[in-house]
Short mmCIF file of C-alpha atoms in Angstrom, two decimals:
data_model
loop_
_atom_site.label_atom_id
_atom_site.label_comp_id
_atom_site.label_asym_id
_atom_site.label_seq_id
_atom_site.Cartn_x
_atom_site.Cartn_y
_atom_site.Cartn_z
CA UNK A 27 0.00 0.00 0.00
CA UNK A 28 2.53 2.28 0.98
CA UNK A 29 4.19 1.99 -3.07
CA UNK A 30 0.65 3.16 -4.12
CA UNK A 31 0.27 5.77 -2.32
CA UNK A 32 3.95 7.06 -3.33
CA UNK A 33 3.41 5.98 -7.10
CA UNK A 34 -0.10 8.11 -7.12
CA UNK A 35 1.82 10.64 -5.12
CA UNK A 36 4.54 11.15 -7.46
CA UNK A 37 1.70 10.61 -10.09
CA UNK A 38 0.39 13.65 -9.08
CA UNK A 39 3.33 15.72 -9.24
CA UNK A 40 4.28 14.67 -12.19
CA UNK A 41 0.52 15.95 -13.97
CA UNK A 42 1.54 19.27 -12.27
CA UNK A 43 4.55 19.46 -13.33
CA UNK A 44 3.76 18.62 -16.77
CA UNK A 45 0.67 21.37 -16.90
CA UNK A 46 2.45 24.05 -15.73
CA UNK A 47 5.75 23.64 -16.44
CA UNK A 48 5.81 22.35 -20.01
CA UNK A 49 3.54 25.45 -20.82
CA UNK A 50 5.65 28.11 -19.88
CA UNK A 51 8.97 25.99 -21.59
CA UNK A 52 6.55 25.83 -24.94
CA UNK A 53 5.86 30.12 -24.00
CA UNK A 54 9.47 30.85 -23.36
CA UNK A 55 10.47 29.10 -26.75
CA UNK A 56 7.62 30.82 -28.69
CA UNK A 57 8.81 33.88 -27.28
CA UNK A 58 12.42 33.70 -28.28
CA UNK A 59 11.60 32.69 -31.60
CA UNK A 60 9.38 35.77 -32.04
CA UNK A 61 12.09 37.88 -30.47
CA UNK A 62 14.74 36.81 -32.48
CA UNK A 63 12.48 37.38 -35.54
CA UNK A 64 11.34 40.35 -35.17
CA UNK A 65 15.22 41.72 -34.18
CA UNK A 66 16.28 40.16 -37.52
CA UNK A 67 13.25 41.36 -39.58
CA UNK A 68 14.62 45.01 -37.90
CA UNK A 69 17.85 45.33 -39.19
CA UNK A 70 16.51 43.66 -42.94
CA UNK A 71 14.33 46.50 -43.14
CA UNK A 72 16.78 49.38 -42.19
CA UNK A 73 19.48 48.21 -44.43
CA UNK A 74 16.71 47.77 -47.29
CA UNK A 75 15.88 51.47 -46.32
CA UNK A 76 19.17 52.23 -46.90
CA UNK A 77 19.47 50.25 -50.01
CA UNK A 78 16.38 51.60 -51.48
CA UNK A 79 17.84 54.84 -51.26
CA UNK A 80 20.42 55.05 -53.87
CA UNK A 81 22.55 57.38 -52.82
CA UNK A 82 26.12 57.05 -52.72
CA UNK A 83 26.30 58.21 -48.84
CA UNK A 84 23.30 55.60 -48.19
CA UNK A 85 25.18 52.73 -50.01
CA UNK A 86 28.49 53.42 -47.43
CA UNK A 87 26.22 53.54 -44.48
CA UNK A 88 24.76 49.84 -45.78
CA UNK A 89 28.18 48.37 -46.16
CA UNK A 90 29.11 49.98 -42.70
CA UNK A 91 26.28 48.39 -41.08
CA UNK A 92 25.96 45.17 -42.99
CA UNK A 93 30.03 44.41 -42.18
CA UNK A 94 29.19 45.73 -38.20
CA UNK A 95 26.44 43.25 -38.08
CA UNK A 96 28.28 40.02 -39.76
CA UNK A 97 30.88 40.59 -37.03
CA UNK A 98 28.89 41.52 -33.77
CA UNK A 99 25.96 38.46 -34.66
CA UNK A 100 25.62 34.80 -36.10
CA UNK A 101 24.17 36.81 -38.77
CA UNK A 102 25.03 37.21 -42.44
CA UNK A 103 24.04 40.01 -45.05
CA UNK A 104 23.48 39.62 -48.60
CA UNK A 105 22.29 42.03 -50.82
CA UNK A 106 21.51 42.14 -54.81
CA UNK A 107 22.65 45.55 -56.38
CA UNK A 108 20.57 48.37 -57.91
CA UNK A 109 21.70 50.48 -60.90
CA UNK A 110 22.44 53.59 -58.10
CA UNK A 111 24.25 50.88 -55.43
CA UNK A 112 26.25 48.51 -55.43
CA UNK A 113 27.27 47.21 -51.73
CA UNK A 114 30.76 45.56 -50.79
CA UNK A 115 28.21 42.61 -49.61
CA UNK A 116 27.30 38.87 -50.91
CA UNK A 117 24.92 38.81 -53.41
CA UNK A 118 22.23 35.87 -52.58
CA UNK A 119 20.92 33.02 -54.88
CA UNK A 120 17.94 33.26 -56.84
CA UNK A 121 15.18 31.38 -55.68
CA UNK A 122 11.56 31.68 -54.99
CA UNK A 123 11.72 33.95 -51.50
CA UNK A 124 13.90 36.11 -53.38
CA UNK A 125 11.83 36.50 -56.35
CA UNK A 126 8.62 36.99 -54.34
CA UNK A 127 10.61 40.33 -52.68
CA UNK A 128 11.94 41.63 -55.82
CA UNK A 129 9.20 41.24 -58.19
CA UNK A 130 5.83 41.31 -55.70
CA UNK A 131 7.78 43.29 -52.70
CA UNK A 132 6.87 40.76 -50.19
CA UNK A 133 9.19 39.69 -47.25
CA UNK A 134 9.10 36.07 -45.87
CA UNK A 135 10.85 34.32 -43.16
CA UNK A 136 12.12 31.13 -43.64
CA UNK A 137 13.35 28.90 -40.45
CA UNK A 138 14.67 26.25 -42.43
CA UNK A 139 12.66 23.57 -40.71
CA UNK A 140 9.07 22.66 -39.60
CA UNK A 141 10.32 21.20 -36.01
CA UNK A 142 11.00 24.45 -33.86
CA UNK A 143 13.93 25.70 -36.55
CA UNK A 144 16.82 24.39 -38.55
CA UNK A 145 20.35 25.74 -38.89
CA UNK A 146 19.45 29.12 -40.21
CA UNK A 147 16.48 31.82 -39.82
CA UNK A 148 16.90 33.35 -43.17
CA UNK A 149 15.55 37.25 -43.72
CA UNK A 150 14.05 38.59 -47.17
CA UNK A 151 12.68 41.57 -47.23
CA UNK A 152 12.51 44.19 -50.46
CA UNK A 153 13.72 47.36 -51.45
CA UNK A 154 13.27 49.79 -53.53
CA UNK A 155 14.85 49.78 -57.17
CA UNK A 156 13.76 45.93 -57.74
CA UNK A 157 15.94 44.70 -54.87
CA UNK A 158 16.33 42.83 -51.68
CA UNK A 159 18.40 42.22 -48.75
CA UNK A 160 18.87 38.98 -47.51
CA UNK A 161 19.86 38.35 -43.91
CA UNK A 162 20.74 34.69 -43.12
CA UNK A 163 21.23 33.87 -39.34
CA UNK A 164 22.72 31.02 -37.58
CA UNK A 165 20.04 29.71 -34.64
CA UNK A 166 23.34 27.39 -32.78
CA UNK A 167 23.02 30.57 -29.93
CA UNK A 168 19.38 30.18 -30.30
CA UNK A 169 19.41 26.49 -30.11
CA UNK A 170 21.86 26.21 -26.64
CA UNK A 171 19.41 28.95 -25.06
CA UNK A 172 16.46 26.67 -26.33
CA UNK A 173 18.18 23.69 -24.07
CA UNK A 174 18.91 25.72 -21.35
CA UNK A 175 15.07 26.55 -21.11
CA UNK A 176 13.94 23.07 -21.09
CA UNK A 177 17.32 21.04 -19.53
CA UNK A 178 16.66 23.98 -16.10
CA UNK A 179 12.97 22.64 -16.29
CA UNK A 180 13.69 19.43 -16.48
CA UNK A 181 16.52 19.01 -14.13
CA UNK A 182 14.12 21.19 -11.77
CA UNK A 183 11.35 18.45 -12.60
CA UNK A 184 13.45 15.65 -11.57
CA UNK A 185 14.32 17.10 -8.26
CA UNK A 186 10.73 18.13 -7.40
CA UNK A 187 9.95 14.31 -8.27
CA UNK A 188 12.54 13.45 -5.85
CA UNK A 189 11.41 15.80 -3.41
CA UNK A 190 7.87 14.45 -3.90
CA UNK A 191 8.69 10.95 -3.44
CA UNK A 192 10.83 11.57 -0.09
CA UNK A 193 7.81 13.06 1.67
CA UNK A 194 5.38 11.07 -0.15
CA UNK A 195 7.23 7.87 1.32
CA UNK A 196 6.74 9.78 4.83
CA UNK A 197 3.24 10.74 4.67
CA UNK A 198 2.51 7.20 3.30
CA UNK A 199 4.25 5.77 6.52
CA UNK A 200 2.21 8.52 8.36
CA UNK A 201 -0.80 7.60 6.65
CA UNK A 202 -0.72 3.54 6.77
CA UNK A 203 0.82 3.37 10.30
CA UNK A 204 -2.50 2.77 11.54
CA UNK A 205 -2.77 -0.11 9.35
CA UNK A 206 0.23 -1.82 10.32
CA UNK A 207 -0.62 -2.12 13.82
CA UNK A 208 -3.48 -3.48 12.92
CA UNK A 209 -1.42 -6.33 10.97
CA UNK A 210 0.59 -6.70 13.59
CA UNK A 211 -2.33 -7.15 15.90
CA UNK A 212 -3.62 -9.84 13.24
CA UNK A 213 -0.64 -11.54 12.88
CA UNK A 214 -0.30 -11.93 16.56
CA UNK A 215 -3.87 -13.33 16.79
CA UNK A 216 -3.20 -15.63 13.85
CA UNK A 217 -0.10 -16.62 15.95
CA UNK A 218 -2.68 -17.86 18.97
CA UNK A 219 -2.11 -14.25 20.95
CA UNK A 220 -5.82 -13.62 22.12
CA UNK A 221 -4.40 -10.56 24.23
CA UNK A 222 -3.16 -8.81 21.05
CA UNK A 223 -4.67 -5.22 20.56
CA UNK A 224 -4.10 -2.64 18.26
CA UNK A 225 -3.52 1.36 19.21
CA UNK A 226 -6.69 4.02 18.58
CA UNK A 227 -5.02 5.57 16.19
CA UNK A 228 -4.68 7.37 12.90
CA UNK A 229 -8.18 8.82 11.27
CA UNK A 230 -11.18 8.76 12.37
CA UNK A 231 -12.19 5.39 9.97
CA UNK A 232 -8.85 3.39 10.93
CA UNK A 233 -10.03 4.52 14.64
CA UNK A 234 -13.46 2.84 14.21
CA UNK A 235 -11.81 -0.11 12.96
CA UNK A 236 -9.73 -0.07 15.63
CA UNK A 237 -11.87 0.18 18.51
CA UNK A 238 -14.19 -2.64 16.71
CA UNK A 239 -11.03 -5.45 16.06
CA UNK A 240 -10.23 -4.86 20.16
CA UNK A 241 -13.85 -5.10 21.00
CA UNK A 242 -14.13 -8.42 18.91
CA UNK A 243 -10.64 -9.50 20.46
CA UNK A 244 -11.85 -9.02 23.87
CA UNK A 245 -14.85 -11.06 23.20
CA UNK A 246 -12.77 -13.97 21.16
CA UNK A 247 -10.35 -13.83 24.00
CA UNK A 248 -13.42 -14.27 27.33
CA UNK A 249 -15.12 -16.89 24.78
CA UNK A 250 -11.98 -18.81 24.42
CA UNK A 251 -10.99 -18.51 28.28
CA UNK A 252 -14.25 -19.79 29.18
CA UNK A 253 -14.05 -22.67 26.64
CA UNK A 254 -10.06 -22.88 28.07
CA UNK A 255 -11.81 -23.24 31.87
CA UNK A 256 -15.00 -25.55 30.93
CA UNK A 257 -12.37 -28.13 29.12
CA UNK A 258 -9.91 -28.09 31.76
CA UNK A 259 -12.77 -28.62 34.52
CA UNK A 260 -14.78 -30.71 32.70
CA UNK A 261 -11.48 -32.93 31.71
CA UNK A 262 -10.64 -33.13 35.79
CA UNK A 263 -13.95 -33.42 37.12
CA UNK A 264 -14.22 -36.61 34.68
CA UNK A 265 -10.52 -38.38 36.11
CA UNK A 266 -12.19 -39.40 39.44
CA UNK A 267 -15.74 -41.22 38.22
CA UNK A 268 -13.58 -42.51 35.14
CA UNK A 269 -10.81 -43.88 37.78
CA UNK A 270 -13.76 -45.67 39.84
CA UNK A 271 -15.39 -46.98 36.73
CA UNK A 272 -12.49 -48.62 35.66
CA UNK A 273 -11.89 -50.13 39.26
CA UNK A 274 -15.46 -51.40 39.36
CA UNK A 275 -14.90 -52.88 36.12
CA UNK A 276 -12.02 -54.70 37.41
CA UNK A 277 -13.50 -55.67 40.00
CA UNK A 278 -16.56 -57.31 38.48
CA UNK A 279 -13.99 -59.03 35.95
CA UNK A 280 -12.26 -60.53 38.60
CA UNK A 281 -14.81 -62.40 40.14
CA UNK A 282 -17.00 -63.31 36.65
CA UNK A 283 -16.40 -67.00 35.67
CA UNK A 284 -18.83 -66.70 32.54
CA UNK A 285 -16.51 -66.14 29.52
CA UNK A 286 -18.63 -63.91 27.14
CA UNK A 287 -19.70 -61.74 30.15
CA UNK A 288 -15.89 -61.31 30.96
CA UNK A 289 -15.39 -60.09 27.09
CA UNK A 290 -18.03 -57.61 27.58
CA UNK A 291 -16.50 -56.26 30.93
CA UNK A 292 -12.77 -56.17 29.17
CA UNK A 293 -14.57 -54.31 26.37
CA UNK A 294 -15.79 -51.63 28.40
CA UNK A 295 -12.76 -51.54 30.48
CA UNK A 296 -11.22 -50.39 27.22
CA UNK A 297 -13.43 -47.98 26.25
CA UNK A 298 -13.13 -46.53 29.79
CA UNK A 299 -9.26 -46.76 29.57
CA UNK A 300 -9.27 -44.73 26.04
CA UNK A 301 -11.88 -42.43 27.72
CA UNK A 302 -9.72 -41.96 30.24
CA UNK A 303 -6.66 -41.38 27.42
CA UNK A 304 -8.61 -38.74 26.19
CA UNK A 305 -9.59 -36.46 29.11
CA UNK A 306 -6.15 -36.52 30.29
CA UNK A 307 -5.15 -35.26 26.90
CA UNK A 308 -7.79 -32.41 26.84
CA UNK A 309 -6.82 -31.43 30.70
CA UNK A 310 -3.03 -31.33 29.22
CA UNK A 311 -4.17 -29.53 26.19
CA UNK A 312 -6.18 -27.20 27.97
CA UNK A 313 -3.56 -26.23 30.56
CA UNK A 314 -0.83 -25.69 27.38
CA UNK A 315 -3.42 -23.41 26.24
CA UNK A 316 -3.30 -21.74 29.24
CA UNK A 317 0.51 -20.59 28.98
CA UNK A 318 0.31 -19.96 32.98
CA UNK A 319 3.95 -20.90 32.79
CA UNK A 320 7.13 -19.24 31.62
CA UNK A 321 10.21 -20.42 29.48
CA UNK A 322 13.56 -20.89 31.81
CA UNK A 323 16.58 -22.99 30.47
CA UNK A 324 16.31 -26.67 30.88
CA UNK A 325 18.74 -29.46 30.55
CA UNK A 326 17.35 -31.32 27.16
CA UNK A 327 19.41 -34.16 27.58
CA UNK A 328 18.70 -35.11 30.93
CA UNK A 329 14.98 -34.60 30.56
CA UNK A 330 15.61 -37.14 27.44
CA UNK A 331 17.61 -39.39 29.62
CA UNK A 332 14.69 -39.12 32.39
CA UNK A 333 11.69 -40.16 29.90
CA UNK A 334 13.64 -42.74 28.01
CA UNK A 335 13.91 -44.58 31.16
CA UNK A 336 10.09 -44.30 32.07
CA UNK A 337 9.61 -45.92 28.59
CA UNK A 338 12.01 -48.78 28.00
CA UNK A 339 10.01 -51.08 30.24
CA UNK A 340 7.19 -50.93 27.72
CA UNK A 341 9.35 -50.98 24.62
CA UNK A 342 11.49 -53.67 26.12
CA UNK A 343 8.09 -55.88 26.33
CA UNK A 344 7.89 -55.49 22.62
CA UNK A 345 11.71 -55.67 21.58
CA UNK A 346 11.90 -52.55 20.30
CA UNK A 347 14.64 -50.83 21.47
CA UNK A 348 14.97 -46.72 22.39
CA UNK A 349 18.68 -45.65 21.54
CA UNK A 350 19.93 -41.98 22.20
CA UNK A 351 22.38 -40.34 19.95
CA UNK A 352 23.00 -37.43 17.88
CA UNK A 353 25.89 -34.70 17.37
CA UNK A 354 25.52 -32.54 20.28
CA UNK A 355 28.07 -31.96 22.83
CA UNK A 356 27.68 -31.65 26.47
CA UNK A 357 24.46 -31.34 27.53
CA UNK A 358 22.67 -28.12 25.90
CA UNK A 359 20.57 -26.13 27.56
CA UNK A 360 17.20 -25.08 25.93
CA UNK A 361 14.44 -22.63 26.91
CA UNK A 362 11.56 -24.19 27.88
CA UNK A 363 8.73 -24.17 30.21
CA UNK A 364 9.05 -26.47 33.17
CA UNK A 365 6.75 -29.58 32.44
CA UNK A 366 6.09 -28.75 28.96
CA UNK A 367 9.60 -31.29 27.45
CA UNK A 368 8.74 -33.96 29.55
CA UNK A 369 4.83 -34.32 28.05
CA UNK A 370 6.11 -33.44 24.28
CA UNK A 371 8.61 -36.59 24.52
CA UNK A 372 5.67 -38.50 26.62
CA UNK A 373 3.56 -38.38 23.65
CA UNK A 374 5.99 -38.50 20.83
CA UNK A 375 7.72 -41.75 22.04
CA UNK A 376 3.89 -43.15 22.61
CA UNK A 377 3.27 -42.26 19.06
CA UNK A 378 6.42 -43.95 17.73
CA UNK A 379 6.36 -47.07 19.97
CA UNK A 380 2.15 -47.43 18.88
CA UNK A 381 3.67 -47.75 14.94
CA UNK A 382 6.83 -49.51 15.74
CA UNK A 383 6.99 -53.22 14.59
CA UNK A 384 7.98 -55.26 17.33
CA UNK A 385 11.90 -55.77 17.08
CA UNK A 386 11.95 -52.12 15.86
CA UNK A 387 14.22 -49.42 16.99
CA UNK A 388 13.44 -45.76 17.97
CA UNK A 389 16.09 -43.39 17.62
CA UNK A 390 16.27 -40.30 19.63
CA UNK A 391 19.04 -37.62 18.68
CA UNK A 392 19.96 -33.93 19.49
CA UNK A 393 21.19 -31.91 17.31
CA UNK A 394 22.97 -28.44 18.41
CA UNK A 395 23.38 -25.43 15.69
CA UNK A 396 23.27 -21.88 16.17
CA UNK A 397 20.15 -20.23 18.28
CA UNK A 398 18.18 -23.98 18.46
CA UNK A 399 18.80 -27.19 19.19
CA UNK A 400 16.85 -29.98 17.33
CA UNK A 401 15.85 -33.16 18.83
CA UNK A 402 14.24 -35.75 16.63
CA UNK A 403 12.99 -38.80 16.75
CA UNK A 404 12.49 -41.82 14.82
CA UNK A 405 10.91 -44.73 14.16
CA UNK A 406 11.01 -47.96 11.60
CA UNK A 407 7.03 -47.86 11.38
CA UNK A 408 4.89 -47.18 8.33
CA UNK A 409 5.82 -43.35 8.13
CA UNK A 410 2.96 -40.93 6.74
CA UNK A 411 1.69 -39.63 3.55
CA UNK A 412 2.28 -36.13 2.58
CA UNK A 413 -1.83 -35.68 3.05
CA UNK A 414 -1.54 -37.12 6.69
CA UNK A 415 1.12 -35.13 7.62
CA UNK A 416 -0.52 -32.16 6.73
CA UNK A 417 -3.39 -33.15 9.22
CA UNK A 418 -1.46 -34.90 11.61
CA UNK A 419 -1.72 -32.09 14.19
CA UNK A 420 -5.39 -31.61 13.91
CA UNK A 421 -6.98 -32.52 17.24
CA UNK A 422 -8.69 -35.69 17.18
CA UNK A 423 -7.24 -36.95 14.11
CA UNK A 424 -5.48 -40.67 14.69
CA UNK A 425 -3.21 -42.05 12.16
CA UNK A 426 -3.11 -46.45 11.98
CA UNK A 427 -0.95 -47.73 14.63
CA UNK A 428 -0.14 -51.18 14.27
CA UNK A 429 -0.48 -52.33 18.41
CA UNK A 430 -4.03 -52.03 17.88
CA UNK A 431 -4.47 -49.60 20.45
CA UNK A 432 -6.77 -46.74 19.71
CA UNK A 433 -5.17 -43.40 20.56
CA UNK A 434 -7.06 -39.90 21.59
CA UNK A 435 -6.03 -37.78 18.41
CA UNK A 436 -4.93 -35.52 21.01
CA UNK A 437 -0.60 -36.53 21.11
CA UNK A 438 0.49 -34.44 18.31
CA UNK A 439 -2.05 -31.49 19.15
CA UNK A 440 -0.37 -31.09 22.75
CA UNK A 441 3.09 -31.65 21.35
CA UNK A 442 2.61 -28.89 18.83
CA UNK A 443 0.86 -26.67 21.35
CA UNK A 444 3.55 -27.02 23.75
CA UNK A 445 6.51 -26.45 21.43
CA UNK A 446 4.95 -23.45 20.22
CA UNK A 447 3.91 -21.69 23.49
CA UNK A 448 8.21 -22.03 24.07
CA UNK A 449 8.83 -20.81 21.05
CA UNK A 450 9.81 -23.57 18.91
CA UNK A 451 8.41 -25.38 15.95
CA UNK A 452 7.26 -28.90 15.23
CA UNK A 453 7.95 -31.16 11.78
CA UNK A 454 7.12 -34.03 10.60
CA UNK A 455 9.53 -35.95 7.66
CA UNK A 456 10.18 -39.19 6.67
CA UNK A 457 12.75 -41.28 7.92
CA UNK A 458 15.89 -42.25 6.39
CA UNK A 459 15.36 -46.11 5.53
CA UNK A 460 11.48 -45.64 6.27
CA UNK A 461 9.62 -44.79 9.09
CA UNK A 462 8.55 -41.30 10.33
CA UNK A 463 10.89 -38.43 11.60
CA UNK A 464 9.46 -35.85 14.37
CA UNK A 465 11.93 -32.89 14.50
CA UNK A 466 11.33 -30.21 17.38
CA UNK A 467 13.37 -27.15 17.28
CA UNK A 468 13.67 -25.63 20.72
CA UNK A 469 15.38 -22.26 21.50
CA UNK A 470 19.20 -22.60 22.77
CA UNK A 471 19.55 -21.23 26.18
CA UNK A 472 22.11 -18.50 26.61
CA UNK A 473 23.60 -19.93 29.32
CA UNK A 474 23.81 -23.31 27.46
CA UNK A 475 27.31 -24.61 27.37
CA UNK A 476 30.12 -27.69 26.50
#
């Protein structure tokens, strides 16, 4: 917008520059032709005066004048004779302007072009005694004053264009400053930041629009709050009767001896156990969206080190095996919030061990390079299509395990929420040899170190 507004700026100089400066160039050329006319058509007729005269003190004063005005101007006299004078001067060619002032005493100005003028203005003018005087005068002084009157204007053109566009690219930041906050204030929200608002500032309309996006924001952001509060409540006030269901379950399983009923009890002990799965996620989910907690640098690896051992009992059951590695030194620190790592790797090594085939291997690594630190992991199962990866994060979505479990649709959601809320992003590839790569890309600590 702000290239518009200069382009119709300088647009607009331009139209003003060109109707009322081009004008007075055209004016000031008109006017020095006519000048220089009119001074040549002068001195034509006086030395025809004195050529029409015939006497012998007449005829001196023409050479005298004719010689004084060859030297002093670009001009040049020529002059037929008369039977009572014959001038010391150049006697012109016959042709048609010269014939027209010698035989019907008319005087004509040629300019020697149609285009402004040509090398030479040449004079005729009659006099008396079937003659003429011919005055042909060289238009190179007229010519450099000619580009002097339109190279000023247009050097003067080119710096009022300049001028133009310098404060045309201020008032347009002036102007559309008003409209960039309110980009910024939509980017934020597009970002996820509900508490975004934009300045009241500007005119009165980018005002209005102002006060109307912060209104709307205000609402969006106690709507989503509430939602934020219900889910979170809702997901904890479920945990208890879910946790007794399931123990009543198990309890009625244990002492049923009838086969089929026992099939229906371990049936709905699953659907309470996935139920279960899937409040926890929400209550997790719900509290990421919460961001009540702020990014401090974290030791990745032991965090990694920490989870891995939590999960090897269950991949050990399977034979899959969890391996750490990578090319990172030391142990980097990375800025995170405290809680948020250890539920990200929680549900990204679920993920991978659900698709893993048994005997499988999960790689972890870290990877350190300038202001992040990746960590990726990954796994030998069937990897994802470029259309599942693309809705991979969507809540509730589930990709095909192979363990037969049924997840939430709620792993990658979290993960992505949580990475994001510190700051980091969240990938999915494929991996080398098959299988599916998850790469998070954390912010390096400062303080992080060999």
């Amino acid at each position: 917008m702000n290239r518009q507004l200069i382009r119709s700026y300088i647009l607009l100089v331009a139209v003003a520059i060109l109707l009322f400066t081009v004008p007075v160039a055209f004016t000031l050329t008109n006017q020095l032709r006519g000048d220089t006319k009119q001074s040549v058509l002068r001195e034509a007729n006086t030395m025809a005066l004195l050529l029409g005269n015939g006497d012998s003190t007449s005829c001196e004063a023409l050479n005298k004048v004719a010689r004084a005005y060859d030297k002093e101007t670009p001009g040049t006299v020529q002059v037929t004779p008369t039977s009572t004078c014959v001038p010391d001067l150049p006697v012109p060619g016959s042709d048609s302007a010269l014939d027209r002032a010698v035989h019907e005493n008319t005087e004509t100005t040629d300019w020697g072009s149609d285009f402004v003028w040509g090398k030479y203005l040449t004079v005729t003018v009659p006099a008396e005694g079937d003659a003429a005087v011919r005055i042909v005068y060289s238009t190179s002084d007229m010519t450099k004053r000619l580009w002097q009157i339109w190279g000023f204007r247009a050097a003067l053109a080119v710096l009022v264009l300049a001028a133009a566009a310098a404060i045309g690219a201020f008032v347009a930041r002036r102007i559309t400053a008003p409209l960039r906050e309110l980009n910024a204030m939509a980017s934020k929200f597009s970002d996820g930041d509900l508490t975004a608002r934009s300045p009241v500032t500007g005119p009165p309309e980018t005002q209005t629009l102002a006060r109307t996006l912060n209104q709307g924001a205000e609402r969006l952001d106690t709507l989503v709050a509430s939602q934020r509060i219900f889910v979170a409540d809702a997901s904890h006030q479920l945990r208890t009767p879910l946790t007794a269901l399931r123990l009543s379950l198990d309890n009625i399983a244990d002492g049923v001896d009838d086969e089929f009923v026992r099939e229906d009890v371990e049936q709905a002990t699953a659907e309470v156990v996935r139920m279960s799965r899937l409040v926890n996620g929400l209550l997790v989910l719900a509290r990421a969206e919460a961001k009540v907690t702020a990014a401090e640098p974290l030791s990745l690896r032991d965090i990694i080190e920490e989870r891995l051992a939590v999960w090897r009992p269950a991949a050990d059951e399977r034979g899959v095996t969890i391996a750490l590695g990578g090319s990172a030194d030391g142990r980097p620190l990375v800025l995170a919030s405290p809680g948020h790592l250890d539920q990200v790797l929680d549900n990204v090594l679920s993920n991978a061990l659900e698709v893993s085939p048994d005997g499988g291997r999960i790689t972890v690594r870290i990877e350190t390079g300038g202001d992040s630190v990746v960590l990726s992991v990954l796994d030998q199962g069937p990897g994802m299509s470029d259309a599942e990866k693309s809705r991979a994060f969507d809540r509730f979505w589930r990709g095909q395990g192979l363990t037969g479990r049924s997840g939430s649709g709620l792993g990658l959601a979290v993960v992505k929420q949580l990475v994001t809320d510190d700051g980091g992003t969240v990938t999915l590839a494929d991996a080398p040899g098959g299988g599916l790569a998850v790469r998070i890309s954390l912010r390096a600590s400062p303080k992080s170190g060999g």
